[in-house]
Amino acid sequence: MVDLQGQYAKIKDTVNKSITQVLDTSAYINGPLVHEFQADLEKYLDVKHVIPCANGTDALQIAMMGLGLEQGDEVITADFTFAATVEVIALLKLTPVLVDVEADTFNLNIEALKKAITPKTKAIVPVHLFGQVANMDAVMEVAKEHNLFVIEDNAQAIGASYTFKNGKKQKAGTIGNVGTTSFFPSKNLGCYGDGGAIFTNDDALAHIIRGIVNHGMYTRYYHDVVGVNSRLDAIQAGVLQAKLPNLDTYCDARRNAARFYNKAFASNANIITPTAKSNATINCGEICDVCDCHVFHQYTLQITNGQRDELHKHLLAEGVPNAIYYPVALHAQKAYKDARYKESDFPVTNHLIKTVISLPMHTELDTEQLEFITNTINNFVK
Ligand SMILES: *Cc1c(COP(=O)(O)O)cnc(C)c1O
């Protein structure tokens, strides 16, 4: 699904130099490289504060702790996402409220979001799934109207931008009150271990969060709030600092592969290719290079003739890596079942879990590989 070895071969010297610098100085924790990477990322994202932490799940948890959400507060998020998003809500004894998604973008359905709001609702967590930014015009409008926090789960869309209906463009993760990301190796900006970060333009919130990641300390050995220990280690920061200048090129390479895939499947009546939308009304069609609305963390097809599971097995037998993200809706997971949910609330998610299949997507895909993958699929799904 990814080719980390091929990517590393091209940046080996820079990455190794960064890592060696850490080893030579023994500044393993909170060393200068962590601060340099933090500043580089703030500049890249055009956001006031980046607070690095240990992984993307911690980033979500810490963001929610920083906002002062309390037991029983309802937090609305998408039914179709990786479990980390709902996990931290439950872990903090907040009440997760899952809502259905849109069939084209796989992101929060705004009508479902509006219907789920109650007097207890305190926050919305849009997940920019597979690299496509959610409908942030609408999310921000709903949040403003109901006085809710917005926490963007940007683990899959770092480098993507959102173009508001008024033309204003902003990087994903910097639009809501707070945004989070993951530097897991297979993510679009991945390190060689675990890592994550929190973004915000809110000075007061940034201050609170900087204490929370460090045991709730604002002055050494004075613990003002209950915190956690969540750090990005310096070796990972070195890797990320070396890779960040390539992020836009990496996103372009993913979009190029997506364009090849889209073209190859365009005339297949049983395959729906992913949509790239710069906002709810502008569909980028042929995947433009201009607006960066989609960074293709995953390239996900919908197989509409009922052959998805057979295709999955066939591809594995033919040596084509592929994966089902995600095979079970979160509302149906044992850990997150709740009496409030009715199956009829989730028509789209319930459909997607049976039709989606994700293809190899990374920065090193070449034409020969793409031809083999698309021919194998088009010869099977007819
Ligand atoms: C990967 C991911 C996370 C969690 O990140 P980790 O670094 O693995 O903890 C959270 N949300 C989404 C949508 C993700 O894809």
PDB file of C-alpha atoms and ligand atoms in Angstrom, residues 54-60 81-85 127-129 153-156 180-184 187 194-196 297 326, ligand 1:
ATOM      1  CA  ALA A  54       3.597  11.592  20.804  1.00  0.00           C
ATOM      2  CA  ASN A  55       0.985  10.488  18.242  1.00  0.00           C
ATOM      3  CA  GLY A  56      -2.233  11.498  16.517  1.00  0.00           C
ATOM      4  CA  THR A  57      -4.492   9.836  19.074  1.00  0.00           C
ATOM      5  CA  ASP A  58      -2.841  11.763  21.926  1.00  0.00           C
ATOM      6  CA  ALA A  59      -3.179  14.933  19.836  1.00  0.00           C
ATOM      7  CA  LEU A  60      -6.967  14.481  19.712  1.00  0.00           C
ATOM      8  CA  THR A  81     -13.478   7.052  10.300  1.00  0.00           C
ATOM      9  CA  PHE A  82     -10.603   5.396  12.111  1.00  0.00           C
ATOM     10  CA  ALA A  83     -11.601   4.507  15.689  1.00  0.00           C
ATOM     11  CA  ALA A  84      -9.054   6.844  17.312  1.00  0.00           C
ATOM     12  CA  THR A  85     -11.404   9.762  16.825  1.00  0.00           C
ATOM     13  CA  VAL A 127     -12.345  14.194  10.040  1.00  0.00           C
ATOM     14  CA  HIS A 128     -10.754  15.074   6.703  1.00  0.00           C
ATOM     15  CA  LEU A 129     -10.983  11.474   5.598  1.00  0.00           C
ATOM     16  CA  ASP A 153      -8.891  15.541  12.869  1.00  0.00           C
ATOM     17  CA  ASN A 154      -6.323  16.234  10.182  1.00  0.00           C
ATOM     18  CA  ALA A 155      -4.382  12.962  10.516  1.00  0.00           C
ATOM     19  CA  GLN A 156      -5.085  12.077   6.882  1.00  0.00           C
ATOM     20  CA  THR A 180      -4.600  17.595  15.163  1.00  0.00           C
ATOM     21  CA  THR A 181      -2.423  15.354  13.050  1.00  0.00           C
ATOM     22  CA  SER A 182      -0.469  12.119  13.116  1.00  0.00           C
ATOM     23  CA  PHE A 183       3.044  11.485  11.832  1.00  0.00           C
ATOM     24  CA  PHE A 184       2.567   7.690  11.750  1.00  0.00           C
ATOM     25  CA  LYS A 187       0.612   9.145   6.822  1.00  0.00           C
ATOM     26  CA  ASP A 194       5.207   7.540  16.281  1.00  0.00           C
ATOM     27  CA  GLY A 195       4.524  11.251  16.317  1.00  0.00           C
ATOM     28  CA  GLY A 196       1.725  13.799  16.260  1.00  0.00           C
ATOM     29  CA  HIS A 297      -3.944   9.794   1.863  1.00  0.00           C
ATOM     30  CA  TYR A 326     -13.240   0.691   7.050  1.00  0.00           C
TER      31      TYR A 326
HETATM   32  C1  LIG B   1      -3.981   7.698  12.009  1.00  0.00           C
HETATM   33  C2  LIG B   1      -5.183   8.384  12.495  1.00  0.00           C
HETATM   34  C3  LIG B   1      -5.322   8.782  13.839  1.00  0.00           C
HETATM   35  C4  LIG B   1      -4.372   8.367  14.919  1.00  0.00           C
HETATM   36  O1  LIG B   1      -3.051   8.649  14.731  1.00  0.00           O
HETATM   37  P1  LIG B   1      -1.937   7.798  15.522  1.00  0.00           P
HETATM   38  O2  LIG B   1      -0.688   8.580  15.306  1.00  0.00           O
HETATM   39  O3  LIG B   1      -1.881   6.451  14.912  1.00  0.00           O
HETATM   40  O4  LIG B   1      -2.320   7.767  16.955  1.00  0.00           O
HETATM   41  C5  LIG B   1      -6.436   9.507  14.198  1.00  0.00           C
HETATM   42  N1  LIG B   1      -7.389   9.816  13.309  1.00  0.00           N
HETATM   43  C6  LIG B   1      -7.311   9.429  12.021  1.00  0.00           C
HETATM   44  C7  LIG B   1      -8.409   9.800  11.080  1.00  0.00           C
HETATM   45  C8  LIG B   1      -6.213   8.693  11.569  1.00  0.00           C
HETATM   46  O5  LIG B   1      -6.160   8.301  10.300  1.00  0.00           O
END
